[in-house]
Tab-separated table of C-alpha atoms and ligand atoms in Angstrom:
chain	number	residue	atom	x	y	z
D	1	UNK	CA	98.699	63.892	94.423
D	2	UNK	CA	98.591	65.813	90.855
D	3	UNK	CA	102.216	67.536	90.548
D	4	UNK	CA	101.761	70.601	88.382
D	5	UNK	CA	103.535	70.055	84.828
D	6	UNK	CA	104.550	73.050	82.890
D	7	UNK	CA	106.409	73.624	79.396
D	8	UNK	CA	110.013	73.886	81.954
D	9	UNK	CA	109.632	70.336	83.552
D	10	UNK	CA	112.359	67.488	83.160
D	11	UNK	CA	110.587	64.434	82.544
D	12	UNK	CA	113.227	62.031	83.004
D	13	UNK	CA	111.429	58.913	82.220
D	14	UNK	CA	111.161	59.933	78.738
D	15	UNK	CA	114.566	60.385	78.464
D	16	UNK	CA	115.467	57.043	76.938
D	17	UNK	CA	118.946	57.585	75.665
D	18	UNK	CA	122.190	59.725	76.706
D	19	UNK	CA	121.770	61.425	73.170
D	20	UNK	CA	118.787	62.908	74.275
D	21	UNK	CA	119.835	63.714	77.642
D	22	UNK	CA	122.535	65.823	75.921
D	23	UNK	CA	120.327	67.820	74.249
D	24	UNK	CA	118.788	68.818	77.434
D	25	UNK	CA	121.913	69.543	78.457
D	26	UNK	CA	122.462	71.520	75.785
D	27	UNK	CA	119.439	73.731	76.417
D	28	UNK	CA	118.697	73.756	80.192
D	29	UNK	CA	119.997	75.767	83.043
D	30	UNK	CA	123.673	75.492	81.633
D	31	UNK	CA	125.635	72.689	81.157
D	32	UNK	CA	127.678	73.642	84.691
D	33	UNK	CA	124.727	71.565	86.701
D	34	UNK	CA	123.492	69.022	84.453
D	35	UNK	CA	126.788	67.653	83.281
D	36	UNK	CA	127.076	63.847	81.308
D	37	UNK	CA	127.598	61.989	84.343
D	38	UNK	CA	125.430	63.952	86.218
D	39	UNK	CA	122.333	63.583	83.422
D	40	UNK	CA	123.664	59.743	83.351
D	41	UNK	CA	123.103	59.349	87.246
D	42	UNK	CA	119.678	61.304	86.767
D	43	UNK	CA	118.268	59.000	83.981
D	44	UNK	CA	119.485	56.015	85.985
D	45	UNK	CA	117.267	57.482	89.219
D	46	UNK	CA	114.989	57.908	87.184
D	47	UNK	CA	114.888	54.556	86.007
D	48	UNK	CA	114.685	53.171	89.375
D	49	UNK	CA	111.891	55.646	89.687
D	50	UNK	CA	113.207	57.667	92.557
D	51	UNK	CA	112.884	60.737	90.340
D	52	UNK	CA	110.405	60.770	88.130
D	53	UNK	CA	109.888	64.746	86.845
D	54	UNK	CA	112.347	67.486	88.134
D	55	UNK	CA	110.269	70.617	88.107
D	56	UNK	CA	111.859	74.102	89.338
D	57	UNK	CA	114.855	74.733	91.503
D	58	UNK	CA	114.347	75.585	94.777
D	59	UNK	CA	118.231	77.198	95.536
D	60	UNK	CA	121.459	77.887	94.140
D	61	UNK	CA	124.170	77.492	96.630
D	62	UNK	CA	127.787	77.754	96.269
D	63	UNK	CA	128.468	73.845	96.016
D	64	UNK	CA	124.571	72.804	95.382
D	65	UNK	CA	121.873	72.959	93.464
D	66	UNK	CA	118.281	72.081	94.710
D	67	UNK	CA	115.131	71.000	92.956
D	68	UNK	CA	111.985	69.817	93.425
D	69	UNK	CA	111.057	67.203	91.874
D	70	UNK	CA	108.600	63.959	91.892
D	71	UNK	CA	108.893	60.238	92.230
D	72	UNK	CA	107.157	57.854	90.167
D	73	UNK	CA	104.649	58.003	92.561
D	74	UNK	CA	103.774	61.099	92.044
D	75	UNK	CA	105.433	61.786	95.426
D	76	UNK	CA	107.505	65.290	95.990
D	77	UNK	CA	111.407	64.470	96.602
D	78	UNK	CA	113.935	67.292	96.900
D	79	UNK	CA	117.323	66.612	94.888
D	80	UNK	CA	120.434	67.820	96.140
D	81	UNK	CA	122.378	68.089	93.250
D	82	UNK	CA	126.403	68.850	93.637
D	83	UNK	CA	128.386	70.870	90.722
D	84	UNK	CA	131.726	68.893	90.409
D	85	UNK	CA	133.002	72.048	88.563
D	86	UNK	CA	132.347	74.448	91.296
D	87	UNK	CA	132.444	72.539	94.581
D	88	UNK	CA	135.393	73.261	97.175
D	89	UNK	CA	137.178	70.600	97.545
D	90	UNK	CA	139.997	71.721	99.957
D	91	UNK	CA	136.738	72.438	102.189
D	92	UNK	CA	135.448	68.744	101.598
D	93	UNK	CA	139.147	67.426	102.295
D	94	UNK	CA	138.913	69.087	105.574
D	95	UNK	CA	135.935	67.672	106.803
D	96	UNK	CA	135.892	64.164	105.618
D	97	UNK	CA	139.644	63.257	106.483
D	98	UNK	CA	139.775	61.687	110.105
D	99	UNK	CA	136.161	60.477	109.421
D	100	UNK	CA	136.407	56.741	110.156
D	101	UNK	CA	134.202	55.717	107.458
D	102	UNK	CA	135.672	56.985	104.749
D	103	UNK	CA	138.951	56.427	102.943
D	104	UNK	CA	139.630	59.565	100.810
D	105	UNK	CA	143.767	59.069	100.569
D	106	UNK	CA	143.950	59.786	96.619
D	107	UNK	CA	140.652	60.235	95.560
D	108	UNK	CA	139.708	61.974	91.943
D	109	UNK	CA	137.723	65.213	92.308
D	110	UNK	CA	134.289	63.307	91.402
D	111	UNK	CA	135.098	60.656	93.924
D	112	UNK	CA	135.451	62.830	96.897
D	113	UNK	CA	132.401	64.817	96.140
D	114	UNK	CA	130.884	61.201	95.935
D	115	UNK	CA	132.080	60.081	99.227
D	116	UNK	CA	130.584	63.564	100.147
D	117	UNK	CA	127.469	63.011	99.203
D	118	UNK	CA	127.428	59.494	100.718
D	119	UNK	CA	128.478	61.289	104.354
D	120	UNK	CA	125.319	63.480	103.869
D	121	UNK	CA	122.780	60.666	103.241
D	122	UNK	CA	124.605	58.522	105.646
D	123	UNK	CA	124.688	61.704	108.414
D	124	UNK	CA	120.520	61.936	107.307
D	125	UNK	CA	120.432	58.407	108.063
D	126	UNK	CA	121.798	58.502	111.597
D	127	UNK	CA	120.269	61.706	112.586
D	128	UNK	CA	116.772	60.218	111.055
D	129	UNK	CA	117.123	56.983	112.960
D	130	UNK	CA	117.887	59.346	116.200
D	131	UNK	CA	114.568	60.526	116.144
D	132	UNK	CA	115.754	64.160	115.054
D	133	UNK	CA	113.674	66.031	112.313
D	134	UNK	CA	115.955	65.995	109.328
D	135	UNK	CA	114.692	65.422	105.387
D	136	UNK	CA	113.827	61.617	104.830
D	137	UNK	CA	117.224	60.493	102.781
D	138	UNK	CA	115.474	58.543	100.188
D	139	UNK	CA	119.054	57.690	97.990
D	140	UNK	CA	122.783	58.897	97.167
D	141	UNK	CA	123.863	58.425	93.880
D	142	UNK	CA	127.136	60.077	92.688
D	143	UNK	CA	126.510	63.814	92.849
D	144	UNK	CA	123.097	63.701	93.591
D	145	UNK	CA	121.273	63.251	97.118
D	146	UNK	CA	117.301	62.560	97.178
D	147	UNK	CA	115.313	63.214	100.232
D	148	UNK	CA	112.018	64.000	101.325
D	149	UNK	CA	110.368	67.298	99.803
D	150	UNK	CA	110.268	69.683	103.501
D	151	UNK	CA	107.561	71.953	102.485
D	152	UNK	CA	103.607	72.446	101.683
D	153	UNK	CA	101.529	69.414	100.177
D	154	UNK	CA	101.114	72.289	97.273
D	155	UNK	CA	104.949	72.283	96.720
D	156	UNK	CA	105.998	75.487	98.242
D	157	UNK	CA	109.668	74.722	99.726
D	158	UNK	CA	109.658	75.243	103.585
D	159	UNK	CA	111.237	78.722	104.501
D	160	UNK	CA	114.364	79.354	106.334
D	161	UNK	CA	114.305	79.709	109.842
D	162	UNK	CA	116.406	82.768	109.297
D	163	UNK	CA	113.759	84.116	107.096
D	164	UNK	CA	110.698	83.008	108.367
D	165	UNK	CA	107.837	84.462	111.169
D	166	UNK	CA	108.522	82.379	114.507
D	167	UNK	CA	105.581	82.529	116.367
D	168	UNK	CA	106.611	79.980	118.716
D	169	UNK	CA	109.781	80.510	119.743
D	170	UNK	CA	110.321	79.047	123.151
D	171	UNK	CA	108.732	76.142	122.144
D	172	UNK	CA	111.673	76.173	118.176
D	173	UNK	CA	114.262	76.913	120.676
D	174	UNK	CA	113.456	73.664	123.134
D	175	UNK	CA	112.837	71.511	120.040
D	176	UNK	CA	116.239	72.670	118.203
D	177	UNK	CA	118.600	71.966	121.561
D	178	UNK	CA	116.910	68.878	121.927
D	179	UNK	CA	117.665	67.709	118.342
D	180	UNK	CA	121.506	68.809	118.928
D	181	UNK	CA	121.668	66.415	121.948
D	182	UNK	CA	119.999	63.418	120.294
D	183	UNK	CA	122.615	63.747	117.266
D	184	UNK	CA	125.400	64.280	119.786
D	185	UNK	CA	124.103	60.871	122.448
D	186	UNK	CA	122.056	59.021	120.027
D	187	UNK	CA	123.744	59.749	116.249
D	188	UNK	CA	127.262	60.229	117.209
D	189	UNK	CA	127.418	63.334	115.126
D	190	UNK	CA	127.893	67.009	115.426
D	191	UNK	CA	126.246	69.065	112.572
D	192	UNK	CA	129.198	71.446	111.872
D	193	UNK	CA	127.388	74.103	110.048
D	194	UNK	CA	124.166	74.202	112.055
D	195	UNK	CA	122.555	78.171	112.349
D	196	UNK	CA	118.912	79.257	111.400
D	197	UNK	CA	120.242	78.812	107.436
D	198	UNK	CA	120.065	75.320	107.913
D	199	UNK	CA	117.138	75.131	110.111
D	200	UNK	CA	113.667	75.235	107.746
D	201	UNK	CA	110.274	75.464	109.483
D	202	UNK	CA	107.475	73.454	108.545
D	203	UNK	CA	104.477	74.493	110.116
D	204	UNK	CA	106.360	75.890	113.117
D	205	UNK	CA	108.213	72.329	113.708
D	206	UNK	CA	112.123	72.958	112.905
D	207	UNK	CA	113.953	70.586	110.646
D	208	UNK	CA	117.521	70.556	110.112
D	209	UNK	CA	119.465	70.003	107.196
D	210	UNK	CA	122.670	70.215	105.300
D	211	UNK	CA	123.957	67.614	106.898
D	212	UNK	CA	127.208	66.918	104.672
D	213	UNK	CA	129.850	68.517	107.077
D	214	UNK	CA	128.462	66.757	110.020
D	215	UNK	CA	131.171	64.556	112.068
D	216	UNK	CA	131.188	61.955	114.181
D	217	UNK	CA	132.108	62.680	117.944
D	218	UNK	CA	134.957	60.991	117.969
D	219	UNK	CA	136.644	62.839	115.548
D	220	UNK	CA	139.212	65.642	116.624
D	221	UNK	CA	137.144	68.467	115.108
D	222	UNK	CA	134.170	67.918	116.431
D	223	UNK	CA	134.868	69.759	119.705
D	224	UNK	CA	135.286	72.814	117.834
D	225	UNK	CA	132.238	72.587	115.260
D	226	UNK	CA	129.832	71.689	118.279
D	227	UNK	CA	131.002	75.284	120.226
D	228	UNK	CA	130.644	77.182	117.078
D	229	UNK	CA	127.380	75.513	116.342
D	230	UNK	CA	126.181	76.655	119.625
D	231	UNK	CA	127.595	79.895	119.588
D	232	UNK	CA	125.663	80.331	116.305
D	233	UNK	CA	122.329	78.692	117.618
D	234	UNK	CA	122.935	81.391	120.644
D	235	UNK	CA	122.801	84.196	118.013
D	236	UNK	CA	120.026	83.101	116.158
D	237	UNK	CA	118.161	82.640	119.389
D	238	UNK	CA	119.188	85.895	120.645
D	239	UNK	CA	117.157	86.917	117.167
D	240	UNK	CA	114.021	85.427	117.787
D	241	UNK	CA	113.687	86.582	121.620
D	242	UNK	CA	115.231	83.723	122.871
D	243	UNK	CA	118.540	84.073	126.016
D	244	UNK	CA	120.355	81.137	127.205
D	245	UNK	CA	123.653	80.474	128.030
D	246	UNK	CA	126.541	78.622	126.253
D	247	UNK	CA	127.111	76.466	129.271
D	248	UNK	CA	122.647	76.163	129.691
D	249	UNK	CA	122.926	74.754	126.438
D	250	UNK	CA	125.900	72.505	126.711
D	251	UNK	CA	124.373	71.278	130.060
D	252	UNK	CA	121.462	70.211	128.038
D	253	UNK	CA	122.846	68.447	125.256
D	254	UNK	CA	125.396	66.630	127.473
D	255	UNK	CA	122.873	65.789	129.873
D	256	UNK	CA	121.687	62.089	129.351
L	301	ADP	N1	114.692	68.568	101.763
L	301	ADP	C1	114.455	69.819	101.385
L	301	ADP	N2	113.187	70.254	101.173
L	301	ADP	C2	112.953	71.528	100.791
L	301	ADP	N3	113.919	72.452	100.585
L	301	ADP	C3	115.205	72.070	100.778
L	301	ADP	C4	115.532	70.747	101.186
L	301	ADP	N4	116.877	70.664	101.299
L	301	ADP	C5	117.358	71.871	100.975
L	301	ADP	N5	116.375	72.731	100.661
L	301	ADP	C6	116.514	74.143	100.251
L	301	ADP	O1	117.727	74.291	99.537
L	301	ADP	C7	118.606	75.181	100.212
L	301	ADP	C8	120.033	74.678	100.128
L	301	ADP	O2	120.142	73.411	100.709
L	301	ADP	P1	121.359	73.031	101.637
L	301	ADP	O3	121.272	71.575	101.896
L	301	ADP	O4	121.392	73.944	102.825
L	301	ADP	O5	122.600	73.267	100.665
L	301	ADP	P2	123.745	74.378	100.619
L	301	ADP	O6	123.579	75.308	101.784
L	301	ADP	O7	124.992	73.579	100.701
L	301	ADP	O8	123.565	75.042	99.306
L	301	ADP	C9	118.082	75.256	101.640
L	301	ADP	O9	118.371	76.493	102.221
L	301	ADP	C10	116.594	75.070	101.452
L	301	ADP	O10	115.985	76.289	101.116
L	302	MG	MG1	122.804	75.173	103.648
């Protein structure tokens, strides 16, 4: 498929040394995203040719930046990039502590919001292998997460569930409940900041992402996230002409 190139594209690959990556860093976006490291871990990506052209950002969160971008293959990936500068870290302490699989006693900034981005491919990985619809995680490298592109063949990003026309709501709301209970029974994980802003629709299928506060279920928090997820999911429901119950739902996802 023919990517479109324009005058504002990254072309990693011809990026051949750090020197020149500076200069980019000089000149793009601001230096707060595309940091040394951060151009470093880009370049090597790039060499590895996971990314092969970074072309326009799809969103500016408060700990993440995201792009759209292409493999070598001409393929569209979407690259999760996180700011070291800005990113909450007494948030990310929080959440990964108690998680079994990682070890964050005394970590360095950098390193916990690389063990963060690790629990957010590795959360993709299980929630992938569960069957539900998440973004294809493609590779973790420090501060950056690749996965698959969730949008139109053209490149247009898929919309927010909060923002977008539902014309098949029954039919999001079944599909959404049933992705909760196969990450709960099959992927051992709770999403912990699940609502219709991390829901995107793609062609009227939901797919949910932001995975990186997700738990496992046998962690002492994740009683609490999985009630507030719901109680969100009830709201955003409610929105689209959708009633159920807390307990409906909870029979549902606990139902094997
Ligand atoms: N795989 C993807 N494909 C297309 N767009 C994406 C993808 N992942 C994220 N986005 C877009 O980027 C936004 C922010 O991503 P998200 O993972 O929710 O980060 P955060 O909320 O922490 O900033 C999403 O709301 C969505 O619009
Ligand atoms: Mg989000």
């Amino acid at each position: 498929m023919e990517s479109p190139v324009n005058k504002s594209d990254i072309h990693l690959q011809k990026m051949r040394e750090v020197k020149q990556l500076k200069s980019v860093e000089d000149k793009r976006v601001g230096s707060e995203v595309f940091d040394r490291i951060t151009l470093q871990t880009l370049y090597k990506l790039a060499n590895q040719g996971h990314i092969h052209l970074l072309n326009g950002a799809i969103s500016t969160g408060k700990e993440a930046n995201v792009f759209k971008g292409a493999d070598e293959n001409d393929n569209l990936v979407a690259v999760k990039i996180y700011r070291v500068t800005t990113s909450d870290f007494k948030k990310m302490q929080y959440y990964i502590q108690g998680d079994p699989r990682f070890n964050v006693r005394s970590k360095s900034k950098r390193q916990l919001i690389n063990n963060w981005v690790l629990k957010e491919f590795k959360n993709l990985n299980r929630a992938y292998n569960a069957g539900v619809r998440v973004p294809k995680p493609i590779i973790a490298k420090n501060n950056i997460l690749v996965m698959e592109f969730i949008g139109e063949t053209d490149g247009t990003p898929a919309r927010l569930m909060r923002q977008a026309k539902i014309s098949n709501p029954d039919y999001v709301a079944k599909k959404i409940i049933e992705y909760v209970k196969k990450l709960y029974n099959d992927a051992e994980l709770v999403h912990g900041d699940l609502s219709a802003f991390n829901i995107l629709m793609q062609h009227d299928e939901p797919v949910i992402i932001d995975l990186s506060q997700g738990m496992v279920v046998d962690h002492p928090l994740s009683r609490e996230l999985l009630n507030r997820d719901i109680d969100n999911l009830i709201k955003d429901f409610k929105k689209i002409g959708i009633e159920i119950s807390k307990d409906e739902i909870k029979r549902k996802i606990k139902d094997l």
